[in-house]
């Protein structure tokens, strides 16, 4: 195989490995970064390269990931396995801004990706690399969205997909997608962290390609959230970017992408990145406030199933990025998440529970004075409202355990009768 122009570098000890290799960790156990030759790009890459591609009809240029391919993976447009991911809207809602207590708060809706979560941005790169490596079987552990995304991209690439999910803990929309796209779906009697341990072992033994976010190429694709957001803003950085944190691949990706844009001089300052965790699944929050290494949490619990993770793989990369941007980590309760979700939903935007931790966290950070009311803030909504219909209906019907339907819009039962209906309307 021809040598790749990028390298894999250990986050812990700095050991370098060839760029194209079936490898997820350093021999020392540390996670790996994809390191690009940024010096070679300095001076010959500017934002107009990316802006011009917005008018192109080439599928790689139209993808909100591969449009930035020099900074993602420098492959030819014909080599990539794309579904036109990204190109998501950046919304602004008075209602959400008032709720958060911020005057400029925009929401990048990553639920508008092909399989309805940001995971597609990483998966298009992961599956493209799997193909380049000649792999025909891929696997992941998932709280649902990674499984949905991998199942779709693997099907399109003609690969066999194996997903490991915690039985009974995956939202209905996500489980439906994994089954429908034809993935072999293993429901494990355990939680996500158990599934994650098992899938790594199985992939090592069976020579199946692992597509969790421990795979460094997933991270490279997810950086494009930052690239596209900056492009949406005409390359004018906001003061803050806020996102939820579970396995912490996404915050690792966004901060890495921002740092690379800054190093190349494509933006003139780094936005601060805030990561929001659910109180019942908050190992990063605890590491951040204590200044210690991450202490894995047994039995993580939150209604936001996408971030119900106690032992996040990418915590070191994530903390490194948060510190580099002078950002922070906060935590919110399930009640705060579901109330924020009701506000996002009622604004007509809508997103799944984990996504709305972003808005609940923004409100908390504004109330605490960490974010000033006039700072410019962009939040990432990570998944689509229909991923978790159970949470929506439960909230509005008041049937969720321990959650108050603060902003509930209860369905009204009426007789099959015009008079009764008119009365209910008036
Ligand atoms: C995966 C996911 C997250 C968490 O992202 P990490 O990279 O694991 O921190 C948050 N929200 C949704 C909807 C997700 O699918
Ligand atoms: Zn190492």
GROMACS .gro file of C-alpha atoms and ligand atoms in nm:
model
  442
    1UNK     CA    1   0.000   0.000   0.000
    2UNK     CA    2   0.127   0.346  -0.088
    3UNK     CA    3   0.223   0.548   0.217
    4UNK     CA    4  -0.046   0.782   0.345
    5UNK     CA    5   0.046   1.152   0.380
    6UNK     CA    6  -0.088   1.157   0.736
    7UNK     CA    7   0.030   0.970   1.046
    8UNK     CA    8  -0.127   0.821   1.356
    9UNK     CA    9   0.020   0.966   1.676
   10UNK     CA   10  -0.035   0.844   2.032
   11UNK     CA   11  -0.206   1.098   2.258
   12UNK     CA   12  -0.017   0.963   2.561
   13UNK     CA   13   0.340   0.895   2.451
   14UNK     CA   14   0.370   1.052   2.105
   15UNK     CA   15   0.471   0.732   1.924
   16UNK     CA   16   0.397   0.757   1.551
   17UNK     CA   17   0.242   0.489   1.331
   18UNK     CA   18   0.175   0.472   0.955
   19UNK     CA   19  -0.143   0.653   0.851
   20UNK     CA   20  -0.323   0.358   0.694
   21UNK     CA   21  -0.323   0.063   0.928
   22UNK     CA   22  -0.581  -0.143   1.118
   23UNK     CA   23  -0.493   0.014   1.452
   24UNK     CA   24  -0.705   0.196   1.710
   25UNK     CA   25  -0.458   0.239   1.995
   26UNK     CA   26  -0.089   0.281   2.060
   27UNK     CA   27   0.106  -0.018   2.194
   28UNK     CA   28   0.102   0.171   2.528
   29UNK     CA   29  -0.279   0.169   2.525
   30UNK     CA   30  -0.323   0.539   2.445
   31UNK     CA   31  -0.573   0.662   2.186
   32UNK     CA   32  -0.448   0.792   1.852
   33UNK     CA   33  -0.474   1.121   1.667
   34UNK     CA   34  -0.462   1.154   1.292
   35UNK     CA   35  -0.181   1.406   1.238
   36UNK     CA   36  -0.188   1.593   0.908
   37UNK     CA   37   0.106   1.768   0.751
   38UNK     CA   38  -0.035   2.115   0.822
   39UNK     CA   39   0.291   2.288   0.731
   40UNK     CA   40   0.249   2.163   0.375
   41UNK     CA   41  -0.096   2.322   0.363
   42UNK     CA   42   0.005   2.659   0.505
   43UNK     CA   43  -0.025   2.929   0.245
   44UNK     CA   44  -0.184   2.709  -0.022
   45UNK     CA   45  -0.521   2.656   0.141
   46UNK     CA   46  -0.770   2.928   0.221
   47UNK     CA   47  -1.138   2.941   0.293
   48UNK     CA   48  -1.229   3.023  -0.066
   49UNK     CA   49  -1.129   2.665  -0.159
   50UNK     CA   50  -1.417   2.545   0.059
   51UNK     CA   51  -1.656   2.825  -0.033
   52UNK     CA   52  -1.620   2.762  -0.407
   53UNK     CA   53  -1.716   2.396  -0.361
   54UNK     CA   54  -2.058   2.504  -0.233
   55UNK     CA   55  -2.156   2.562  -0.596
   56UNK     CA   56  -2.016   2.231  -0.722
   57UNK     CA   57  -2.221   1.932  -0.839
   58UNK     CA   58  -1.954   1.680  -0.744
   59UNK     CA   59  -2.088   1.463  -0.456
   60UNK     CA   60  -1.762   1.496  -0.261
   61UNK     CA   61  -1.771   1.876  -0.287
   62UNK     CA   62  -2.137   1.879  -0.186
   63UNK     CA   63  -2.074   1.669   0.125
   64UNK     CA   64  -2.035   1.883   0.435
   65UNK     CA   65  -1.746   1.657   0.531
   66UNK     CA   66  -1.551   1.595   0.209
   67UNK     CA   67  -1.583   1.958   0.103
   68UNK     CA   68  -1.311   2.006   0.365
   69UNK     CA   69  -1.114   1.697   0.257
   70UNK     CA   70  -0.768   1.858   0.277
   71UNK     CA   71  -0.830   1.885   0.653
   72UNK     CA   72  -1.027   1.558   0.694
   73UNK     CA   73  -0.839   1.305   0.483
   74UNK     CA   74  -0.674   1.410   0.159
   75UNK     CA   75  -0.841   1.151  -0.069
   76UNK     CA   76  -0.964   1.184  -0.424
   77UNK     CA   77  -1.335   1.272  -0.461
   78UNK     CA   78  -1.392   0.937  -0.636
   79UNK     CA   79  -1.257   0.737  -0.341
   80UNK     CA   80  -1.511   0.848  -0.082
   81UNK     CA   81  -1.823   0.670   0.041
   82UNK     CA   82  -2.056   0.966   0.087
   83UNK     CA   83  -2.426   1.027   0.139
   84UNK     CA   84  -2.395   1.404   0.121
   85UNK     CA   85  -2.363   1.434   0.496
   86UNK     CA   86  -2.366   1.767   0.678
   87UNK     CA   87  -2.513   2.077   0.514
   88UNK     CA   88  -2.720   2.117   0.828
   89UNK     CA   89  -2.914   2.427   0.922
   90UNK     CA   90  -2.801   2.686   1.173
   91UNK     CA   91  -3.118   2.801   1.346
   92UNK     CA   92  -3.196   3.099   1.559
   93UNK     CA   93  -3.508   3.111   1.775
   94UNK     CA   94  -3.626   3.394   2.000
   95UNK     CA   95  -3.794   3.140   2.222
   96UNK     CA   96  -3.476   2.938   2.272
   97UNK     CA   97  -3.261   3.249   2.320
   98UNK     CA   98  -3.498   3.384   2.587
   99UNK     CA   99  -3.505   3.048   2.760
  100UNK     CA  100  -3.125   3.026   2.766
  101UNK     CA  101  -3.083   3.391   2.863
  102UNK     CA  102  -2.858   3.463   2.566
  103UNK     CA  103  -2.903   3.731   2.299
  104UNK     CA  104  -2.717   3.547   2.025
  105UNK     CA  105  -2.765   3.173   2.047
  106UNK     CA  106  -2.772   2.967   1.730
  107UNK     CA  107  -2.827   2.595   1.696
  108UNK     CA  108  -2.653   2.380   1.436
  109UNK     CA  109  -2.890   2.090   1.378
  110UNK     CA  110  -2.682   1.780   1.319
  111UNK     CA  111  -3.000   1.575   1.335
  112UNK     CA  112  -3.044   1.683   0.972
  113UNK     CA  113  -2.776   1.439   0.855
  114UNK     CA  114  -2.868   1.139   0.633
  115UNK     CA  115  -2.935   0.901   0.923
  116UNK     CA  116  -3.043   1.187   1.151
  117UNK     CA  117  -2.743   1.233   1.380
  118UNK     CA  118  -2.394   1.383   1.360
  119UNK     CA  119  -2.250   1.031   1.358
  120UNK     CA  120  -2.274   1.031   0.976
  121UNK     CA  121  -1.993   1.283   0.957
  122UNK     CA  122  -1.753   1.041   1.123
  123UNK     CA  123  -1.899   0.734   0.960
  124UNK     CA  124  -1.848   0.848   0.600
  125UNK     CA  125  -1.477   0.871   0.681
  126UNK     CA  126  -1.465   0.550   0.885
  127UNK     CA  127  -1.632   0.343   0.612
  128UNK     CA  128  -1.421   0.505   0.340
  129UNK     CA  129  -1.108   0.401   0.531
  130UNK     CA  130  -1.250   0.051   0.595
  131UNK     CA  131  -1.288   0.017   0.219
  132UNK     CA  132  -0.934   0.140   0.154
  133UNK     CA  133  -0.805  -0.113   0.408
  134UNK     CA  134  -0.994  -0.391   0.228
  135UNK     CA  135  -1.221  -0.469   0.525
  136UNK     CA  136  -1.557  -0.627   0.449
  137UNK     CA  137  -1.691  -0.649   0.806
  138UNK     CA  138  -1.738  -0.356   1.046
  139UNK     CA  139  -1.866  -0.335   1.403
  140UNK     CA  140  -1.948  -0.089   1.677
  141UNK     CA  141  -2.093  -0.066   2.026
  142UNK     CA  142  -2.360   0.195   2.037
  143UNK     CA  143  -2.627   0.374   2.236
  144UNK     CA  144  -2.808   0.373   1.900
  145UNK     CA  145  -2.698   0.649   1.666
  146UNK     CA  146  -2.358   0.507   1.580
  147UNK     CA  147  -2.531   0.177   1.503
  148UNK     CA  148  -2.788   0.346   1.278
  149UNK     CA  149  -2.520   0.537   1.093
  150UNK     CA  150  -2.277   0.248   1.055
  151UNK     CA  151  -2.554   0.015   0.941
  152UNK     CA  152  -2.649   0.256   0.663
  153UNK     CA  153  -2.298   0.332   0.538
  154UNK     CA  154  -2.194  -0.033   0.560
  155UNK     CA  155  -2.500  -0.136   0.357
  156UNK     CA  156  -2.418   0.121   0.091
  157UNK     CA  157  -2.057   0.003   0.080
  158UNK     CA  158  -2.160  -0.364   0.064
  159UNK     CA  159  -2.008  -0.453   0.401
  160UNK     CA  160  -2.142  -0.674   0.676
  161UNK     CA  161  -2.229  -0.473   0.989
  162UNK     CA  162  -2.238  -0.593   1.352
  163UNK     CA  163  -2.382  -0.368   1.618
  164UNK     CA  164  -2.353  -0.425   1.994
  165UNK     CA  165  -2.625  -0.245   2.188
  166UNK     CA  166  -2.741  -0.248   2.549
  167UNK     CA  167  -3.067  -0.442   2.553
  168UNK     CA  168  -3.372  -0.232   2.630
  169UNK     CA  169  -3.172   0.093   2.650
  170UNK     CA  170  -3.176   0.206   2.289
  171UNK     CA  171  -3.437   0.456   2.168
  172UNK     CA  172  -3.688   0.314   1.922
  173UNK     CA  173  -3.593   0.525   1.619
  174UNK     CA  174  -3.231   0.415   1.642
  175UNK     CA  175  -3.304   0.046   1.692
  176UNK     CA  176  -3.542   0.060   1.395
  177UNK     CA  177  -3.270   0.197   1.171
  178UNK     CA  178  -3.010  -0.063   1.270
  179UNK     CA  179  -3.255  -0.343   1.196
  180UNK     CA  180  -3.388  -0.187   0.878
  181UNK     CA  181  -3.045  -0.121   0.727
  182UNK     CA  182  -2.965  -0.488   0.782
  183UNK     CA  183  -2.705  -0.484   1.058
  184UNK     CA  184  -2.661  -0.800   1.265
  185UNK     CA  185  -2.791  -0.652   1.590
  186UNK     CA  186  -2.669  -0.803   1.917
  187UNK     CA  187  -2.867  -0.685   2.218
  188UNK     CA  188  -2.640  -0.736   2.515
  189UNK     CA  189  -2.765  -0.785   2.869
  190UNK     CA  190  -2.547  -0.503   3.000
  191UNK     CA  191  -2.488  -0.131   2.950
  192UNK     CA  192  -2.301   0.063   2.682
  193UNK     CA  193  -1.971   0.032   2.864
  194UNK     CA  194  -2.005  -0.349   2.866
  195UNK     CA  195  -2.090  -0.348   2.495
  196UNK     CA  196  -1.785  -0.130   2.425
  197UNK     CA  197  -1.550  -0.370   2.605
  198UNK     CA  198  -1.695  -0.668   2.421
  199UNK     CA  199  -1.684  -0.518   2.073
  200UNK     CA  200  -1.315  -0.427   2.105
  201UNK     CA  201  -1.234  -0.782   2.204
  202UNK     CA  202  -1.444  -0.933   1.924
  203UNK     CA  203  -1.293  -0.705   1.659
  204UNK     CA  204  -0.939  -0.796   1.768
  205UNK     CA  205  -1.012  -1.167   1.758
  206UNK     CA  206  -1.216  -1.179   1.439
  207UNK     CA  207  -1.039  -0.916   1.231
  208UNK     CA  208  -1.351  -0.703   1.206
  209UNK     CA  209  -1.296  -0.329   1.160
  210UNK     CA  210  -1.402  -0.129   1.466
  211UNK     CA  211  -1.596   0.188   1.390
  212UNK     CA  212  -1.649   0.336   1.735
  213UNK     CA  213  -1.508   0.682   1.794
  214UNK     CA  214  -1.191   0.523   1.936
  215UNK     CA  215  -1.125   0.485   1.562
  216UNK     CA  216  -0.928   0.803   1.489
  217UNK     CA  217  -1.080   0.844   1.141
  218UNK     CA  218  -1.428   0.893   1.287
  219UNK     CA  219  -1.291   1.194   1.472
  220UNK     CA  220  -1.150   1.341   1.150
  221UNK     CA  221  -1.496   1.341   0.992
  222UNK     CA  222  -1.665   1.487   1.296
  223UNK     CA  223  -1.426   1.782   1.288
  224UNK     CA  224  -1.631   1.898   0.991
  225UNK     CA  225  -1.904   2.013   1.233
  226UNK     CA  226  -1.662   2.289   1.331
  227UNK     CA  227  -1.556   2.356   0.972
  228UNK     CA  228  -1.910   2.383   0.842
  229UNK     CA  229  -2.025   2.592   1.139
  230UNK     CA  230  -1.745   2.840   1.074
  231UNK     CA  231  -1.832   2.842   0.706
  232UNK     CA  232  -2.197   2.913   0.798
  233UNK     CA  233  -2.067   3.211   0.998
  234UNK     CA  234  -1.851   3.336   0.712
  235UNK     CA  235  -1.541   3.222   0.908
  236UNK     CA  236  -1.613   3.461   1.196
  237UNK     CA  237  -1.566   3.256   1.516
  238UNK     CA  238  -1.838   3.268   1.782
  239UNK     CA  239  -1.736   3.320   2.145
  240UNK     CA  240  -1.865   2.977   2.249
  241UNK     CA  241  -1.955   2.639   2.102
  242UNK     CA  242  -2.161   2.411   2.326
  243UNK     CA  243  -2.228   2.039   2.281
  244UNK     CA  244  -2.328   1.734   2.483
  245UNK     CA  245  -2.064   1.482   2.587
  246UNK     CA  246  -2.100   1.102   2.611
  247UNK     CA  247  -1.812   0.895   2.475
  248UNK     CA  248  -1.647   1.233   2.404
  249UNK     CA  249  -1.547   1.174   2.043
  250UNK     CA  250  -1.743   1.472   1.924
  251UNK     CA  251  -1.594   1.731   2.157
  252UNK     CA  252  -1.250   1.587   2.080
  253UNK     CA  253  -1.324   1.630   1.711
  254UNK     CA  254  -1.462   1.982   1.725
  255UNK     CA  255  -1.175   2.114   1.937
  256UNK     CA  256  -0.919   1.943   1.710
  257UNK     CA  257  -1.081   2.094   1.403
  258UNK     CA  258  -1.084   2.440   1.557
  259UNK     CA  259  -0.718   2.414   1.655
  260UNK     CA  260  -0.625   2.314   1.300
  261UNK     CA  261  -0.820   2.604   1.147
  262UNK     CA  262  -0.640   2.837   1.385
  263UNK     CA  263  -0.299   2.690   1.310
  264UNK     CA  264  -0.360   2.736   0.939
  265UNK     CA  265  -0.470   3.094   0.995
  266UNK     CA  266  -0.820   3.025   0.856
  267UNK     CA  267  -0.972   3.168   1.176
  268UNK     CA  268  -0.810   3.430   1.397
  269UNK     CA  269  -0.915   3.303   1.739
  270UNK     CA  270  -1.047   2.989   1.907
  271UNK     CA  271  -1.408   2.976   2.025
  272UNK     CA  272  -1.436   2.841   2.379
  273UNK     CA  273  -1.588   2.494   2.387
  274UNK     CA  274  -1.829   2.392   2.663
  275UNK     CA  275  -1.927   2.027   2.706
  276UNK     CA  276  -2.250   1.938   2.883
  277UNK     CA  277  -2.303   1.607   3.062
  278UNK     CA  278  -2.607   1.456   3.229
  279UNK     CA  279  -2.575   1.454   3.606
  280UNK     CA  280  -2.616   1.076   3.619
  281UNK     CA  281  -2.344   1.021   3.357
  282UNK     CA  282  -2.089   1.287   3.444
  283UNK     CA  283  -1.736   1.139   3.460
  284UNK     CA  284  -1.588   1.419   3.247
  285UNK     CA  285  -1.751   1.685   3.462
  286UNK     CA  286  -1.599   1.532   3.773
  287UNK     CA  287  -1.256   1.507   3.613
  288UNK     CA  288  -1.279   1.870   3.501
  289UNK     CA  289  -1.375   2.015   3.838
  290UNK     CA  290  -1.130   1.801   4.038
  291UNK     CA  291  -0.842   1.835   3.791
  292UNK     CA  292  -0.784   1.461   3.819
  293UNK     CA  293  -0.778   1.185   3.558
  294UNK     CA  294  -1.115   1.048   3.459
  295UNK     CA  295  -1.262   0.808   3.710
  296UNK     CA  296  -1.506   0.575   3.527
  297UNK     CA  297  -1.858   0.571   3.662
  298UNK     CA  298  -2.044   0.244   3.717
  299UNK     CA  299  -2.409   0.233   3.620
  300UNK     CA  300  -2.439   0.564   3.436
  301UNK     CA  301  -2.804   0.668   3.422
  302UNK     CA  302  -2.991   0.939   3.229
  303UNK     CA  303  -3.299   0.972   3.011
  304UNK     CA  304  -3.066   1.105   2.741
  305UNK     CA  305  -2.962   0.758   2.626
  306UNK     CA  306  -2.708   0.887   2.372
  307UNK     CA  307  -2.491   1.017   2.656
  308UNK     CA  308  -2.555   0.738   2.907
  309UNK     CA  309  -2.185   0.644   2.925
  310UNK     CA  310  -1.970   0.597   3.234
  311UNK     CA  311  -1.630   0.519   3.083
  312UNK     CA  312  -1.578   0.748   2.782
  313UNK     CA  313  -1.304   0.637   2.542
  314UNK     CA  314  -1.192   0.983   2.430
  315UNK     CA  315  -1.178   1.166   2.763
  316UNK     CA  316  -0.813   1.264   2.729
  317UNK     CA  317  -0.856   1.414   2.384
  318UNK     CA  318  -1.169   1.589   2.498
  319UNK     CA  319  -1.013   1.746   2.809
  320UNK     CA  320  -0.708   1.848   2.610
  321UNK     CA  321  -0.931   2.029   2.361
  322UNK     CA  322  -1.149   2.193   2.623
  323UNK     CA  323  -0.843   2.327   2.805
  324UNK     CA  324  -0.683   2.444   2.482
  325UNK     CA  325  -0.991   2.655   2.403
  326UNK     CA  326  -1.027   2.777   2.765
  327UNK     CA  327  -1.364   2.606   2.768
  328UNK     CA  328  -1.545   2.423   3.045
  329UNK     CA  329  -1.763   2.127   3.138
  330UNK     CA  330  -2.100   2.151   3.308
  331UNK     CA  331  -2.373   1.909   3.411
  332UNK     CA  332  -2.754   1.923   3.399
  333UNK     CA  333  -3.034   1.712   3.543
  334UNK     CA  334  -3.272   1.502   3.335
  335UNK     CA  335  -3.547   1.749   3.427
  336UNK     CA  336  -3.341   2.037   3.285
  337UNK     CA  337  -3.270   1.832   2.970
  338UNK     CA  338  -3.637   1.749   2.912
  339UNK     CA  339  -3.760   2.103   2.982
  340UNK     CA  340  -3.497   2.245   2.745
  341UNK     CA  341  -3.607   1.985   2.490
  342UNK     CA  342  -3.969   2.093   2.522
  343UNK     CA  343  -3.859   2.451   2.443
  344UNK     CA  344  -3.644   2.346   2.144
  345UNK     CA  345  -3.928   2.125   2.017
  346UNK     CA  346  -4.197   2.392   2.063
  347UNK     CA  347  -3.978   2.637   1.870
  348UNK     CA  348  -4.045   2.409   1.572
  349UNK     CA  349  -3.686   2.285   1.563
  350UNK     CA  350  -3.699   1.966   1.767
  351UNK     CA  351  -3.417   1.733   1.872
  352UNK     CA  352  -3.358   1.420   2.078
  353UNK     CA  353  -3.296   1.445   2.455
  354UNK     CA  354  -2.913   1.430   2.450
  355UNK     CA  355  -2.905   1.715   2.199
  356UNK     CA  356  -3.103   1.934   2.430
  357UNK     CA  357  -2.845   1.897   2.707
  358UNK     CA  358  -2.675   2.162   2.491
  359UNK     CA  359  -2.955   2.411   2.554
  360UNK     CA  360  -2.996   2.317   2.920
  361UNK     CA  361  -2.619   2.361   2.964
  362UNK     CA  362  -2.620   2.697   2.786
  363UNK     CA  363  -2.895   2.817   3.018
  364UNK     CA  364  -2.702   2.700   3.323
  365UNK     CA  365  -2.373   2.858   3.210
  366UNK     CA  366  -2.554   3.185   3.134
  367UNK     CA  367  -2.728   3.181   3.474
  368UNK     CA  368  -2.393   3.119   3.645
  369UNK     CA  369  -2.235   3.409   3.456
  370UNK     CA  370  -1.980   3.183   3.286
  371UNK     CA  371  -2.125   3.295   2.952
  372UNK     CA  372  -2.218   3.661   2.928
  373UNK     CA  373  -2.562   3.745   2.783
  374UNK     CA  374  -2.406   3.929   2.489
  375UNK     CA  375  -2.153   3.667   2.393
  376UNK     CA  376  -2.214   3.487   2.065
  377UNK     CA  377  -2.294   3.123   2.124
  378UNK     CA  378  -2.350   2.828   1.891
  379UNK     CA  379  -2.492   2.503   2.021
  380UNK     CA  380  -2.482   2.165   1.850
  381UNK     CA  381  -2.807   1.969   1.834
  382UNK     CA  382  -2.673   1.621   1.782
  383UNK     CA  383  -2.978   1.411   1.685
  384UNK     CA  384  -3.325   1.426   1.534
  385UNK     CA  385  -3.646   1.459   1.737
  386UNK     CA  386  -3.784   1.130   1.599
  387UNK     CA  387  -3.494   0.925   1.725
  388UNK     CA  388  -3.664   0.896   2.063
  389UNK     CA  389  -4.042   0.925   2.027
  390UNK     CA  390  -4.090   0.752   2.363
  391UNK     CA  391  -3.927   1.039   2.548
  392UNK     CA  392  -4.142   1.294   2.365
  393UNK     CA  393  -4.477   1.127   2.421
  394UNK     CA  394  -4.387   1.034   2.779
  395UNK     CA  395  -4.302   1.396   2.864
  396UNK     CA  396  -4.620   1.538   2.716
  397UNK     CA  397  -4.838   1.268   2.868
  398UNK     CA  398  -4.670   1.302   3.206
  399UNK     CA  399  -4.570   0.935   3.220
  400UNK     CA  400  -4.191   0.965   3.257
  401UNK     CA  401  -4.052   0.843   3.590
  402UNK     CA  402  -3.927   1.132   3.799
  403UNK     CA  403  -3.980   1.395   3.528
  404UNK     CA  404  -4.229   1.680   3.565
  405UNK     CA  405  -4.409   1.780   3.242
  406UNK     CA  406  -4.328   2.149   3.300
  407UNK     CA  407  -4.415   2.251   2.943
  408UNK     CA  408  -4.635   1.953   2.861
  409UNK     CA  409  -4.874   1.976   2.566
  410UNK     CA  410  -5.113   1.701   2.669
  411UNK     CA  411  -5.320   1.524   2.406
  412UNK     CA  412  -5.693   1.578   2.459
  413UNK     CA  413  -5.938   1.289   2.438
  414UNK     CA  414  -6.270   1.389   2.279
  415UNK     CA  415  -6.592   1.218   2.189
  416UNK     CA  416  -6.657   1.134   1.826
  417UNK     CA  417  -6.895   1.428   1.813
  418UNK     CA  418  -6.887   1.777   1.653
  419UNK     CA  419  -7.024   1.956   1.959
  420UNK     CA  420  -6.766   1.803   2.189
  421UNK     CA  421  -6.486   1.889   1.946
  422UNK     CA  422  -6.597   2.250   1.909
  423UNK     CA  423  -6.609   2.281   2.284
  424UNK     CA  424  -6.257   2.143   2.315
  425UNK     CA  425  -6.128   2.389   2.051
  426UNK     CA  426  -6.299   2.693   2.204
  427LIG     C1  427  -2.330   1.005   2.008
  427LIG     C2  428  -2.419   1.113   2.054
  427LIG     C3  429  -2.383   1.205   2.153
  427LIG     C4  430  -2.253   1.195   2.227
  427LIG     O1  431  -2.142   1.220   2.147
  427LIG     P1  432  -1.998   1.167   2.194
  427LIG     O2  433  -1.909   1.188   2.079
  427LIG     O3  434  -2.015   1.024   2.229
  427LIG     O4  435  -1.961   1.250   2.314
  427LIG     C5  436  -2.470   1.306   2.185
  427LIG     N1  437  -2.589   1.316   2.125
  427LIG     C6  438  -2.629   1.228   2.031
  427LIG     C7  439  -2.763   1.245   1.970
  427LIG     C8  440  -2.546   1.125   1.992
  427LIG     O5  441  -2.587   1.039   1.899
  428LIG    ZN1  442   0.151   0.551   2.333
   0.00000   0.00000   0.00000
